[in-house]
Each structure stands twice: as C-alpha cells, then as structure tokens.
Short mmCIF file of C-alpha atoms in Angstrom, two decimals:
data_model
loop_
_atom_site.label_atom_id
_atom_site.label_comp_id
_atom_site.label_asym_id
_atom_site.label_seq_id
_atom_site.Cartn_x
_atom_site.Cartn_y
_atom_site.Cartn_z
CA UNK A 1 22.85 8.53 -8.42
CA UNK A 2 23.33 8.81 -11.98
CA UNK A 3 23.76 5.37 -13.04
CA UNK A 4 21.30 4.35 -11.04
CA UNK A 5 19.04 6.61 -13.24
CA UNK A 6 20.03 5.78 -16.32
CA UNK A 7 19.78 1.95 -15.04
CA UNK A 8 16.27 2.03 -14.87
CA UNK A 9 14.90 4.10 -17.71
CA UNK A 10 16.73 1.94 -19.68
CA UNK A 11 13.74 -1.15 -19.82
CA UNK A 12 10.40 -1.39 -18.14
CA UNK A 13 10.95 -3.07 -15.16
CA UNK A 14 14.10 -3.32 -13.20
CA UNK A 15 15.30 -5.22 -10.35
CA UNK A 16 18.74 -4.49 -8.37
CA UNK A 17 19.69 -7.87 -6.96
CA UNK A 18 22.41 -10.32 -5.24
CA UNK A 19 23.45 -13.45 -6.72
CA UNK A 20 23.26 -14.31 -3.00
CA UNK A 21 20.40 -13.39 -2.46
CA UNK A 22 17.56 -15.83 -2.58
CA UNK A 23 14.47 -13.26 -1.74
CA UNK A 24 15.98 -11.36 -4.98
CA UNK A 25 15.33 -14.79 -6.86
CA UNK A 26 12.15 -15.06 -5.80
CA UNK A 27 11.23 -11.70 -6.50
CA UNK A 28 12.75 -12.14 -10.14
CA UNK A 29 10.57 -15.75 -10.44
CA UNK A 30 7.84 -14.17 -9.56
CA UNK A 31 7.74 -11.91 -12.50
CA UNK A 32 8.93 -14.12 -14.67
CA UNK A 33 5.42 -16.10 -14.02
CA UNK A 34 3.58 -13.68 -14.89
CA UNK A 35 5.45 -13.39 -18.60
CA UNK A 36 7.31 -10.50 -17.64
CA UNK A 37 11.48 -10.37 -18.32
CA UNK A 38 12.89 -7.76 -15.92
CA UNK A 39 16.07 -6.33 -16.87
CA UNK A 40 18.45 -7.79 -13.36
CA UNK A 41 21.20 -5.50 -12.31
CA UNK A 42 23.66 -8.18 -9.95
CA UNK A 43 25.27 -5.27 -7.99
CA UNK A 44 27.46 -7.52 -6.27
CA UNK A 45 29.18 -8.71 -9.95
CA UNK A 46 29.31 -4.52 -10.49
CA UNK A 47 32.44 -2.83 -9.40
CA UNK A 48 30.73 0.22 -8.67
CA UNK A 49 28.06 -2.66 -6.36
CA UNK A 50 28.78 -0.40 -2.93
CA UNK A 51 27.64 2.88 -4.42
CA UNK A 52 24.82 1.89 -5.74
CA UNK A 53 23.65 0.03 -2.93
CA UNK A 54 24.02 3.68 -0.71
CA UNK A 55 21.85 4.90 -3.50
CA UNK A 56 19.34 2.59 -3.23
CA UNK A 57 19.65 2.93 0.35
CA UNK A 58 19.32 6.91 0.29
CA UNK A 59 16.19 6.51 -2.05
CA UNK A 60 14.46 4.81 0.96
CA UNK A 61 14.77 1.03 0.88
CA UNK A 62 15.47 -0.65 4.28
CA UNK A 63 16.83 -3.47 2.31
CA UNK A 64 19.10 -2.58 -0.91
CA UNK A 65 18.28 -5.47 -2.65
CA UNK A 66 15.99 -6.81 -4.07
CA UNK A 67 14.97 -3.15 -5.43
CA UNK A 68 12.32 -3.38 -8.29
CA UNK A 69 11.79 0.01 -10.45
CA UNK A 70 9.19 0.17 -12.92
CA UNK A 71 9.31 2.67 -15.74
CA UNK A 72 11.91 4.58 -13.91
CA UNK A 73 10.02 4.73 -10.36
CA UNK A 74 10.94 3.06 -7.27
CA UNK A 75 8.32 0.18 -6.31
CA UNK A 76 10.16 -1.42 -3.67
CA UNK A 77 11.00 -3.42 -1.77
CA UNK A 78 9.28 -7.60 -1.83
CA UNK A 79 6.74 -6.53 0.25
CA UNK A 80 5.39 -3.65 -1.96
CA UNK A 81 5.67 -5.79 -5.24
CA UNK A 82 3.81 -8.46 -3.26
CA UNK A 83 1.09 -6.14 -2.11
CA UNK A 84 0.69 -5.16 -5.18
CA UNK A 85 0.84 -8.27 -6.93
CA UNK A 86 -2.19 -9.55 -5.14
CA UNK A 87 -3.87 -6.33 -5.32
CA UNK A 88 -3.72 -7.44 -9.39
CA UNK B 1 -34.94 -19.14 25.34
CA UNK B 2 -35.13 -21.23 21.89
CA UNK B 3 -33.67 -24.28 21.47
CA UNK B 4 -31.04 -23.55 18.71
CA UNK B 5 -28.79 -22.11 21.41
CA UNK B 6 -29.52 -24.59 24.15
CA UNK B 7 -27.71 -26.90 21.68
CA UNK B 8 -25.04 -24.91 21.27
CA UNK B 9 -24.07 -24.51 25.10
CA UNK B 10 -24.70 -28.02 25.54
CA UNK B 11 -21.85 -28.92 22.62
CA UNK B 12 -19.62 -26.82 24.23
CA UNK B 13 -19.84 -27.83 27.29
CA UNK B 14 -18.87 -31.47 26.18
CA UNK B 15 -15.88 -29.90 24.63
CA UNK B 16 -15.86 -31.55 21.26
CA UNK B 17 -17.21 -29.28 18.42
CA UNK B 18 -19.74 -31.10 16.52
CA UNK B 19 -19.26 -29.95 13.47
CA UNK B 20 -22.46 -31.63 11.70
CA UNK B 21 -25.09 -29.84 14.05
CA UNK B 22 -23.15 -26.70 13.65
CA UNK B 23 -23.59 -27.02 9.99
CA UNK B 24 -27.54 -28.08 9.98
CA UNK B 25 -28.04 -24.77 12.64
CA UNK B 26 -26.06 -22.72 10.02
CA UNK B 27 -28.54 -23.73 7.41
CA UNK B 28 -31.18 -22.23 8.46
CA UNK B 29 -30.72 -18.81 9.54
CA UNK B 30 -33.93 -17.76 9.11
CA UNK B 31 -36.45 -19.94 10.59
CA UNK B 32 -38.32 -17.80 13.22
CA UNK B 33 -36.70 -19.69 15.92
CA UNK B 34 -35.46 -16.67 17.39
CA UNK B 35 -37.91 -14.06 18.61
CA UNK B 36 -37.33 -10.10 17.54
CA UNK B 37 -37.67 -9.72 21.43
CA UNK B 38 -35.01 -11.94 22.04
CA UNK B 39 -32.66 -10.49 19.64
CA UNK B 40 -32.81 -7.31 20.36
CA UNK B 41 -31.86 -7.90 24.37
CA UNK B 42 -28.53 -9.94 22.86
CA UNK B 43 -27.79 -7.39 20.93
CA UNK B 44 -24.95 -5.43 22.35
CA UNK B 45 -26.02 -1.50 23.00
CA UNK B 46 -23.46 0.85 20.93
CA UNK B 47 -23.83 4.68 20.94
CA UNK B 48 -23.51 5.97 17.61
CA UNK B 49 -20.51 8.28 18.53
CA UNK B 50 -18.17 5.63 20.11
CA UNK B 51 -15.91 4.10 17.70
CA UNK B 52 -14.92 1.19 20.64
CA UNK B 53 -14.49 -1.96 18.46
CA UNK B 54 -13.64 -4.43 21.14
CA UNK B 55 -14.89 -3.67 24.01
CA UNK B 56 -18.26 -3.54 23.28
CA UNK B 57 -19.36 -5.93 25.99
CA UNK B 58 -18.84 -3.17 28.49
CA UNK B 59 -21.88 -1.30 26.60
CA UNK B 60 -24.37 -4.26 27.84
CA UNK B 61 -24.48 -3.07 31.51
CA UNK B 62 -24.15 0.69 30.82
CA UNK B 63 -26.92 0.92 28.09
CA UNK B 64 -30.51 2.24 28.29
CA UNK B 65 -32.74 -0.19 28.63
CA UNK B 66 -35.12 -0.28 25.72
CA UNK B 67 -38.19 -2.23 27.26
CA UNK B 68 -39.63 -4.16 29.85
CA UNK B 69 -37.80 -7.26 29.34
CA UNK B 70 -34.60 -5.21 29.56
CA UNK B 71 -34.58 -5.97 33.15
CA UNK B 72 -34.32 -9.22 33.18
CA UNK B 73 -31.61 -9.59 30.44
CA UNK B 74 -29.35 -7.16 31.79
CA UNK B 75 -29.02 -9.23 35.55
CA UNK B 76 -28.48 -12.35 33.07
CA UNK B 77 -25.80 -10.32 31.76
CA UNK B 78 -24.54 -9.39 34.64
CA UNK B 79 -24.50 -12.71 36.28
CA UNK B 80 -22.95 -14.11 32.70
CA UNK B 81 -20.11 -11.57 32.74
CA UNK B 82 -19.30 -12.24 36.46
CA UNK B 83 -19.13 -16.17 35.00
CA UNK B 84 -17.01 -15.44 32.59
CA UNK B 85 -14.54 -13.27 34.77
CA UNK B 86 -14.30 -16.24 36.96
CA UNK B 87 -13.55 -17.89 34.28
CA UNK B 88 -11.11 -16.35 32.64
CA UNK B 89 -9.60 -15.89 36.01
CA UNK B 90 -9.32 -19.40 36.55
CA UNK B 91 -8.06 -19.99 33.30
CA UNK B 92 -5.56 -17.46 34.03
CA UNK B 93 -3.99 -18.99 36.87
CA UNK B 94 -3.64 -22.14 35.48
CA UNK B 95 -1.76 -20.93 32.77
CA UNK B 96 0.78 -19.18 34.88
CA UNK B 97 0.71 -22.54 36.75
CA UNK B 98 1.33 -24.26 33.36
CA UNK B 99 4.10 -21.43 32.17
CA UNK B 100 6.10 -21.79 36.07
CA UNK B 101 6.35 -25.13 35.53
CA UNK B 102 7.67 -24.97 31.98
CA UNK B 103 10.18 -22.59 33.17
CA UNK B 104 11.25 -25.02 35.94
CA UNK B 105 11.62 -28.09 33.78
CA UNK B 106 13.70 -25.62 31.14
CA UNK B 107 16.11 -24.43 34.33
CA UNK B 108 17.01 -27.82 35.23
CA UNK B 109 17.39 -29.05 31.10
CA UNK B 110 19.78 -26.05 31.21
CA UNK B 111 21.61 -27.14 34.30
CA UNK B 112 22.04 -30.90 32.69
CA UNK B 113 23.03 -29.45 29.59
CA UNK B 114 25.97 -27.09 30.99
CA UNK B 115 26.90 -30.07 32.61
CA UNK B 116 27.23 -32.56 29.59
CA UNK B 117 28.89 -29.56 27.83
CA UNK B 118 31.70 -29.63 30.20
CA UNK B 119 32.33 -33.33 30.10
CA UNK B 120 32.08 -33.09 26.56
CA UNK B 121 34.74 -30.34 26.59
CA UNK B 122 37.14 -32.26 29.19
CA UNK B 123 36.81 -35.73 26.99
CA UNK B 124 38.27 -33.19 24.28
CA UNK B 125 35.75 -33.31 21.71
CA UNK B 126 35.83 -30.10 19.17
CA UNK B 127 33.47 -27.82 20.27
CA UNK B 128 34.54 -24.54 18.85
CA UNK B 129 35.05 -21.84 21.84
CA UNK B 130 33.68 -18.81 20.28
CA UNK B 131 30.75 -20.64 19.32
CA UNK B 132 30.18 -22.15 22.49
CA UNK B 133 29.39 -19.09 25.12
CA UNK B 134 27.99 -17.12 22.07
CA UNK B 135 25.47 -20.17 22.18
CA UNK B 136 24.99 -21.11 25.64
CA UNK B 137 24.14 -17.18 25.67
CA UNK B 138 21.63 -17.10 22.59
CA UNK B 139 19.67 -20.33 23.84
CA UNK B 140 19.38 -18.02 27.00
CA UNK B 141 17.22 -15.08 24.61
CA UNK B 142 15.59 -18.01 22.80
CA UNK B 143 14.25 -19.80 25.88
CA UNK B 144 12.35 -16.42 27.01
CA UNK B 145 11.51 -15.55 23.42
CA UNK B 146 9.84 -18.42 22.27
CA UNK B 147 8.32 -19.20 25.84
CA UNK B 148 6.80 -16.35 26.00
CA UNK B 149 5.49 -16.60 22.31
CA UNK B 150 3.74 -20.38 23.77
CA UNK B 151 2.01 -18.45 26.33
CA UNK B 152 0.83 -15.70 24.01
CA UNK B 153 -0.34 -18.31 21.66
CA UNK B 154 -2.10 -20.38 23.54
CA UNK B 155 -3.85 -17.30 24.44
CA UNK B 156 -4.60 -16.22 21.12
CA UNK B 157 -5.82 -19.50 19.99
CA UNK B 158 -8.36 -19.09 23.20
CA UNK B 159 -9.50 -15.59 22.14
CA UNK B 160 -10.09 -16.52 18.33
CA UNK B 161 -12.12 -19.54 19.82
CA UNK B 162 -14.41 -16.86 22.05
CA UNK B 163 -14.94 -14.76 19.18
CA UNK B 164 -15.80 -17.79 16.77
CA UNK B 165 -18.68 -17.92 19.13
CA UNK B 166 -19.62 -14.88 19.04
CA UNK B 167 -19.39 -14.44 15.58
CA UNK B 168 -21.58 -17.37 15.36
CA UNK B 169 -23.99 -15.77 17.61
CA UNK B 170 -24.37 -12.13 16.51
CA UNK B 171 -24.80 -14.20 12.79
CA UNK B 172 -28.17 -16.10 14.19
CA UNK B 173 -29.21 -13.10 16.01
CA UNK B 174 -29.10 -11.23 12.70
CA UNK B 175 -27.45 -7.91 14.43
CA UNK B 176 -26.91 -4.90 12.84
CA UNK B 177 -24.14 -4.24 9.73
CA UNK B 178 -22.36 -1.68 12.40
CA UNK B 179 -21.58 -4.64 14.71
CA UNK B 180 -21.19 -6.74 12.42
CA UNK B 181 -18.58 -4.78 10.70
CA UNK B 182 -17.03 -4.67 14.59
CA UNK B 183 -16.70 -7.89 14.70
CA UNK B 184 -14.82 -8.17 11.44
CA UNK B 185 -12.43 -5.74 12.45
CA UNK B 186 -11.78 -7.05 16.07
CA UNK B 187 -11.20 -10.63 13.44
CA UNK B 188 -8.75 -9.41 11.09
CA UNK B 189 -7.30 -7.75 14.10
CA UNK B 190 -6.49 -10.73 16.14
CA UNK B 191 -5.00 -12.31 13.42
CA UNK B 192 -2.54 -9.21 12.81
CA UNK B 193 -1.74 -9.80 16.20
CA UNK B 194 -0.62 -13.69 15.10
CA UNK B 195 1.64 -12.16 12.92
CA UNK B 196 3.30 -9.66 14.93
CA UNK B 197 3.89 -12.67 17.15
CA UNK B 198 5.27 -14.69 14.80
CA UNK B 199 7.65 -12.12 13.66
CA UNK B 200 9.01 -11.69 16.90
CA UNK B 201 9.52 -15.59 17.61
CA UNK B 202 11.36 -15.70 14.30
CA UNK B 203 13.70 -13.38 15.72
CA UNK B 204 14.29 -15.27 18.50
CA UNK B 205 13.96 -18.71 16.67
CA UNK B 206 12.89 -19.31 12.96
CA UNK B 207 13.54 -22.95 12.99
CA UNK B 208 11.45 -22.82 15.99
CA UNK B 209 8.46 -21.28 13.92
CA UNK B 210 9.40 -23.30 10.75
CA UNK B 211 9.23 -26.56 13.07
CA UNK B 212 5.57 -26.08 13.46
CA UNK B 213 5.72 -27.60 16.96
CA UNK B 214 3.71 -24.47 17.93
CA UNK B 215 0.83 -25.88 15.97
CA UNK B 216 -1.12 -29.01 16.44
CA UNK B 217 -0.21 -32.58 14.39
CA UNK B 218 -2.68 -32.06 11.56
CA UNK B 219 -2.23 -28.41 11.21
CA UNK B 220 1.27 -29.09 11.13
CA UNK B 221 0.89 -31.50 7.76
CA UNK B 222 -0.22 -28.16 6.00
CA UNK B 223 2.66 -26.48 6.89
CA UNK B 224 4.52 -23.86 4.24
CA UNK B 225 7.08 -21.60 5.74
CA UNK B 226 5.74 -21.03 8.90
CA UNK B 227 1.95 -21.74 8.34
CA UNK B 228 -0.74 -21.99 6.12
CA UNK B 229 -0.85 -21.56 2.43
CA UNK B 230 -3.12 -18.78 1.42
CA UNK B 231 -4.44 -19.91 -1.88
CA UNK B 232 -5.34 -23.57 0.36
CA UNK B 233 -7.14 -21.35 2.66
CA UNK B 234 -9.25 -19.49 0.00
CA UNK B 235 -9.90 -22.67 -1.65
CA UNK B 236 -11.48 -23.92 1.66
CA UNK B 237 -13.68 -20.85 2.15
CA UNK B 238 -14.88 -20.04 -1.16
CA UNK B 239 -17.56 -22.48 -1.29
CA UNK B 240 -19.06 -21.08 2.37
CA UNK B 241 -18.80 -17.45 0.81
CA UNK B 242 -21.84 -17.98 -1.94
CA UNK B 243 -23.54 -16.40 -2.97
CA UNK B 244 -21.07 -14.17 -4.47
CA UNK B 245 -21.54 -11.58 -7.72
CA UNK B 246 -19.63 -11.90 -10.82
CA UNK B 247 -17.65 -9.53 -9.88
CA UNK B 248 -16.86 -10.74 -6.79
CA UNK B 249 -15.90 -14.43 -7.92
CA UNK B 250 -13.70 -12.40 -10.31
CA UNK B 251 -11.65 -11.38 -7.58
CA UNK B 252 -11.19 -14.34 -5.74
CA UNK B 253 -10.04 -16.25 -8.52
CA UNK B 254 -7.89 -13.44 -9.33
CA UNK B 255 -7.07 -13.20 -5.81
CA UNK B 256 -5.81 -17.17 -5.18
CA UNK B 257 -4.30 -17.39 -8.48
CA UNK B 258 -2.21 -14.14 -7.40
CA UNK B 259 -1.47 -15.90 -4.11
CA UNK B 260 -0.39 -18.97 -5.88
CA UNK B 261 2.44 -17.66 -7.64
CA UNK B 262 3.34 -15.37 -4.84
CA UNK B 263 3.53 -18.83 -2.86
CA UNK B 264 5.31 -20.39 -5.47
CA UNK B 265 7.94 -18.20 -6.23
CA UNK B 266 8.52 -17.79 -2.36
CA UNK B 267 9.04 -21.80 -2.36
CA UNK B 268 11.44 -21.77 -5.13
CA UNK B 269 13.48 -19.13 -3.47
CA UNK B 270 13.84 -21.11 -0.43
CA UNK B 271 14.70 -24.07 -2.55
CA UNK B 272 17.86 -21.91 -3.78
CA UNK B 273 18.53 -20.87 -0.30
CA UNK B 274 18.61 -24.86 0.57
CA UNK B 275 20.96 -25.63 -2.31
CA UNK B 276 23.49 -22.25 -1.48
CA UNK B 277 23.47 -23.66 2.16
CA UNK B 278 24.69 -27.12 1.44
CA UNK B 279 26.83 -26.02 -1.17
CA UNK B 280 28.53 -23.74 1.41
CA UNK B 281 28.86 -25.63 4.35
CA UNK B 282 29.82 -28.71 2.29
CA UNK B 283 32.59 -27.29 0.30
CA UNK B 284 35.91 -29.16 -0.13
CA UNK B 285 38.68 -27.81 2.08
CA UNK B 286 37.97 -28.01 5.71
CA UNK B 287 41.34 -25.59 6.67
CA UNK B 288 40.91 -24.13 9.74
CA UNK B 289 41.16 -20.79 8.01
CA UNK B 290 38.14 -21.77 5.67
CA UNK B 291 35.86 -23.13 8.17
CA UNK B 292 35.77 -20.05 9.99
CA UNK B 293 34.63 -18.20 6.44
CA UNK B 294 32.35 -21.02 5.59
CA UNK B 295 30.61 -21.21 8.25
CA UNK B 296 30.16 -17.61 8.63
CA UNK B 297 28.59 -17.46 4.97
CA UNK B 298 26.61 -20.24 6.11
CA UNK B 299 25.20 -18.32 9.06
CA UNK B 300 24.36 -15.49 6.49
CA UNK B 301 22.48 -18.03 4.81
CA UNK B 302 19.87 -18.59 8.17
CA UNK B 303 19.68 -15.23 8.33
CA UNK B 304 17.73 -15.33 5.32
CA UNK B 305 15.05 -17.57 6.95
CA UNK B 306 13.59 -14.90 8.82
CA UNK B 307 12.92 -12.78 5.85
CA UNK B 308 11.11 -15.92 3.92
CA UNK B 309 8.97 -16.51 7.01
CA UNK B 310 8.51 -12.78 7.18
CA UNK B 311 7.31 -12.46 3.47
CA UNK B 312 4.74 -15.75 4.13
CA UNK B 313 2.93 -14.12 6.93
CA UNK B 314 3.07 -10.85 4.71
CA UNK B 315 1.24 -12.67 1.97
CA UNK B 316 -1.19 -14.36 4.66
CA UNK B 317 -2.07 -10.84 5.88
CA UNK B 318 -2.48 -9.65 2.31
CA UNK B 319 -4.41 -12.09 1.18
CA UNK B 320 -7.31 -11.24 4.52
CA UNK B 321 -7.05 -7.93 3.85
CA UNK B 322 -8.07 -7.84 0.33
CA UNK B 323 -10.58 -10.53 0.74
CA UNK B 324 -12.18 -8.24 3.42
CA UNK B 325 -11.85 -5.44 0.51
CA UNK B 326 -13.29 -7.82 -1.92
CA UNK B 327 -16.74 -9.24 0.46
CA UNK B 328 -19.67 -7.42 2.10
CA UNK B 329 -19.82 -7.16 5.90
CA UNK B 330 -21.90 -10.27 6.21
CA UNK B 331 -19.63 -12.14 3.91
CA UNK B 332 -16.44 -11.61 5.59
CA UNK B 333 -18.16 -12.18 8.76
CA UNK B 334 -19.24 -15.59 7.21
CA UNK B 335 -15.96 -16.20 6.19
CA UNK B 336 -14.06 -15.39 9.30
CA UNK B 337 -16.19 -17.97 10.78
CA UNK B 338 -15.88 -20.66 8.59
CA UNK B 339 -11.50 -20.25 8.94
CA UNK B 340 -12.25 -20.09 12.66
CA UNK B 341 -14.33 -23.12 12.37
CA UNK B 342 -11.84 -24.90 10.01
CA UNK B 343 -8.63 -24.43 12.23
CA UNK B 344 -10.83 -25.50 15.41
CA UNK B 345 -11.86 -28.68 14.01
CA UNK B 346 -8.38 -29.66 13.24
CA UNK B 347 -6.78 -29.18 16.05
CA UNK B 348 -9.71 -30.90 17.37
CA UNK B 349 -8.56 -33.93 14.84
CA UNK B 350 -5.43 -33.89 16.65
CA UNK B 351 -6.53 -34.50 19.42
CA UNK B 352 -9.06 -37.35 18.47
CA UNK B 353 -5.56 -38.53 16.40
CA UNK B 354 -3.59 -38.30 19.54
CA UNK B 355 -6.39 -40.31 21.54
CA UNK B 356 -7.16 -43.28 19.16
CA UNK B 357 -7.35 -46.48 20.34
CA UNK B 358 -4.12 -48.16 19.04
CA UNK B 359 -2.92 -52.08 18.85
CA UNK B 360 -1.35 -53.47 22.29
CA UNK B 361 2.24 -54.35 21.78
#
C-alpha cells in the first residue's frame, strides 16, 4: 500500500502501533533504551487506520500491530525484534 | 564400582539433594576414581548413522559388546532398565491415582458451586445472565486445560530431574562430545516442551500461569510474568560456566544485558496494561448501557495477558538458545546442569520451608 511505503522510507526505523496497545509500548520502550527514536505511526488516531492495518496484514504479520520496519523492510512482529535484539 | 557413585545413589535414595557433596564430587572430575574400563561399559553404544537423540538407552542392550566385561554390564543393564520400568510404572499409576482424585474433588466443587449460584440468583443478587452460562461454561474448558497442564508438569519436572542425573553422570564418566551434544539437545528440548505447555495453559488460564501456584513457594518469590527472569538465570550460571574465552564472556554480558532490557521493557508494558485496566473498568458512569462497553474493553484488556506471558517464555527460550550458540558442548552441558541443579534445590527449599518446625499456638 502506498502510504504504507512512503511511511517507512521516510526515517530509519518505524513502528505501526495502537495507543491501546500495551505490547506496541513495550516494543517502542524497548528501543528507546537502546537510544534509538522510532518514528510511531498510531493507526488507530489515522483515518485511513483500517487500510493500513489490511496492509500490514497482507505483508505477512499475524498481528498488525506492533509492526516495526527498518530502513524500509519489514522486521516484524515483537517476537522477531526480540530475537533479534538478543541476538545483538 | 568406585565410590563417587555409591554416594550418589545413596543421596538419592534419602530423597534430599545434598547439595554440598554434589559440589565437592563436581570438583574433581578428574581424579582417577573412575576406571577407563568402567567408563566405557556406561557409556551408551551409538552407531554413527543413527541420529536418535533420546532414545539412546535402547542402544545399551542392542550394542556389540566391546570386551569381556561387556557381559556382565549389559545383564546389569538389563536388570537396571527392568527397575526402572517398574518404576516408572508405579509412578505412573499413582499419578493417575493422584489426577482421578483431583478430578473427583473438582466434580463435587462444581456441584457446590452451581448450587450457591442458584441461591445466589434466587436471593436476587446481580449476577449478569450473559456472563453467567458463558462462565459456568469456560470454567468447564479451564478445569480440563489447566488439569491436564498439572499432570503434564509434574511430569516434566520428573523427566528434567532424570536427565539432571544423567547429565551428571555422562559428565564424570567423561563420554564422548557426540553424546554429550545428545544430551544437550534432548535439554533444551524438554524445556521447549515447558513452553509449549505453558502456552497452551495460558489459553486456557493466564491468571492461572501468572498465579505461579504451578510452581513451588520459593520459586514462586522469583516470579516475572509467568516464570523466571532470564538475565537472573544467567547471572546464576555464569560463575559455573568458567572458564570461558574473551570472546565468550563478551557474549554473555552482551547476552544478559540484552535480556535485561527486553525484561524491562516487557514489565513496563504490563505496567500500562495495569493502569488502562483500572482506568477502564473504574470509569465514572456505571449506565447500564456503559457497563456493557466497559467491561467489554476491559475484557480486551486480559486478552492482552496472554501475549505478555507469551513474549516472556519467548525471551526465556531465546535467551537458551543463544547461550547454547554462544558455549562449547561441555559448557552447555555444564550449564544445563547447574539450572537443573538450581531449580531442584529450591523446590527442595520449599519443601524444607513447608516442613519447619514452627511455634505451638
């Protein structure tokens, strides 16, 4: 979807989240430990919030949110960034 | 046979791990206690082709024999297995014993509890119809869910214990890096099987798993979402993993400083989850309308739980699997048993807990 693409080549890393959501949160804390400042996309506060959760969706994440792309390319899910996290 | 493992069937026969003697034993692996003879019968006979990881002990009375003493050993064997069949057997039946009569005592709570219900509901006090039958129905899944995760577990927790010891034997007996490396697998296995367990209790009852009533009294005071903090557990084993390269002390340090902010970020997420779920259920305006909506944001809210407990055991698994990326063969083998040997002795300070002598009233 195109504003998903243009979402996240906009800054290095990018998260699609929920106010809701509290996993997004602690995704989002998590980088922000490590000195990071991800640019946060609320798609519930966005109008066009349904579409681009069936784009996130379509792009292969069980869970739309939290999403995390860095430098344009889907990471995934909190499972992936924690694998990787430990992984250094 | 030599005397090092004389003590150790004699400690666990009295049941209570000594941990001190295991320790001094540990020490010195390589006093000549243990005759090449010797260790070569214990060791368990693998073909090179066969890629069987846990059932190895099946190899002991198919194997060729490899000289004279072979004889003996492999009737010992056979008269050992055949012991620990009966064993296990017996063990077996008093666990369905133990699960029958858990299921009993939970078909009469339900009986008394359907009763009190309807009182309840002919003295008139609120209880929400919908909500009612949807829950007399769920506690119905939950009962079978989480009693059969009890039985698994105390299964599990039986296993780990028989590989602990032999783990702690094929150490002494100095066997080869290919069974070694078996052993390590079948470890990390079993506890991928703890998780898979856990994540199907949460779905029948994450408060159940959050609880911690699963898990002994002193285990329980290190509870973090569902179980153990990883960078606690690396702390603990570090010391028994020396000597370690540069490199490799890198990586741990690395590895639980990774963990702790993984940990941390997970707690301060469930913090917010805590503060959204009192917020929502104790809003102003208890409308009929609105408590219908409330409460149904509110259950969204639980939902939540399982994914936090989810995410904990995902770290926990992590965290083994890169450490096992991260040691040797012997190391992680060291390692596994110094967890195994770390969650056996507290449970077995519970129980010592449970059994002090207390004042008389």
């Amino acid at each position: 979807m195109d504003k998903v693409t243009r979402l996240v080549s906009e800054k290095g890393i990018v998260i699609f989240s929920k106010s809701s959501c509290c996993m997004c949160y602690a995704v989002i804390i998590l980088f922000k430990e490590l000195g990071v400042k991800p640019l946060v996309h609320e798609i519930d506060e966005d109008p066009e919030g349904r579409e681009i959760e069936k784009a996130l969706m379509r792009l292969g994440c069980n869970a739309p949110v939290p999403a995390v792309f860095i430098g344009g390319t889907l990471v995934g899910s909190t499972n992936e960034v924690m694998s990787l996290h430990l992984k250094g | 046979m030599s005397s090092a493992s004389t003590q150790l069937i004699t400690s666990r026969k009295m049941g209570i791990y000594d941990p001190f003697q295991q320790v001094s034993m540990w020490e010195d692996p390589f006093k000549g206690d243990i005759s090449p003879n010797t260790g070569a019968s214990t060791i368990l006979q693998v073909d090179a082709g066969l890629p069987n990881k846990s059932e190895f002990n099946s190899h002991e009375l198919t194997g060729p024999s490899r000289n004279d003493e072979e004889g003996n050993n492999t009737a010992d064997k056979v008269r050992r297995r055949l012991a620990q069949n009966r064993e296990a057997a017996r063990k077996s039946r008093l666990r369905k014993k133990a699960y029958v009569q858990q299921l009993e005592t939970s078909r009469l709570k339900l009986a008394q509890l359907e009763l009190e219900l309807e009182k309840a509901r002919k003295q008139g006090v609120y209880v929400g119809s919908a909500l009612d039958t949807s829950h007399l129905g769920f506690s119905g899944n939950v009962n079978s869910g989480i009693a059969a995760f009890e039985m698994e577990y105390a299964h599990w927790v039986e296993e780990q214990n028989r590989q602990i010891f032999e783990l702690r034997n094929a150490l002494q007996a100095h066997v080869t890096e290919i069974e070694l490396r078996m052993l390590v697998e079948s470890g990390l296995n079993h506890y991928h099987n703890l998780f898979r367990m856990k994540a199907d209790a949460a779905k029948a009852d994450v408060f159940y798993l959050m609880s911690g009533v699963w898990r002994t009294t002193t285990e329980r005071f290190f509870l973090w979402i569902g179980g153990f903090r990883p960078s606690e557990l690396l702390n603990v084993l570090r010391p028994q993993l020396e000597p370690l390269t540069d490199q490799q002390v890198l990586s741990v340090c690395n590895l639980r400083q990774s963990s702790q902010q993984a940990e941390d970020a997970l707690s301060l997420g469930m913090e917010k989850l805590q503060q959204s779920l009192a917020h929502s259920i104790g809003a102003e305006s208890v409308l009929a309308g609105n408590y219908g909506s409330q409460m149904a944001a509110a259950m969204e809210k639980l939902e939540a739980l399982e994914g936090f407990v989810n995410q904990a055991d995902h770290l926990r698994q992590q965290t083994l699997q890169q450490m096992s990326r991260i040691l040797t063969t012997h190391q992680a083998a060291r390692g596994l048993l110094a967890l195994g040997e770390y969650f056996h002795r507290l449970r077995a300070l519970s129980s010592l807990w449970a059994a002090r002598p207390r004042e008389p009233e």
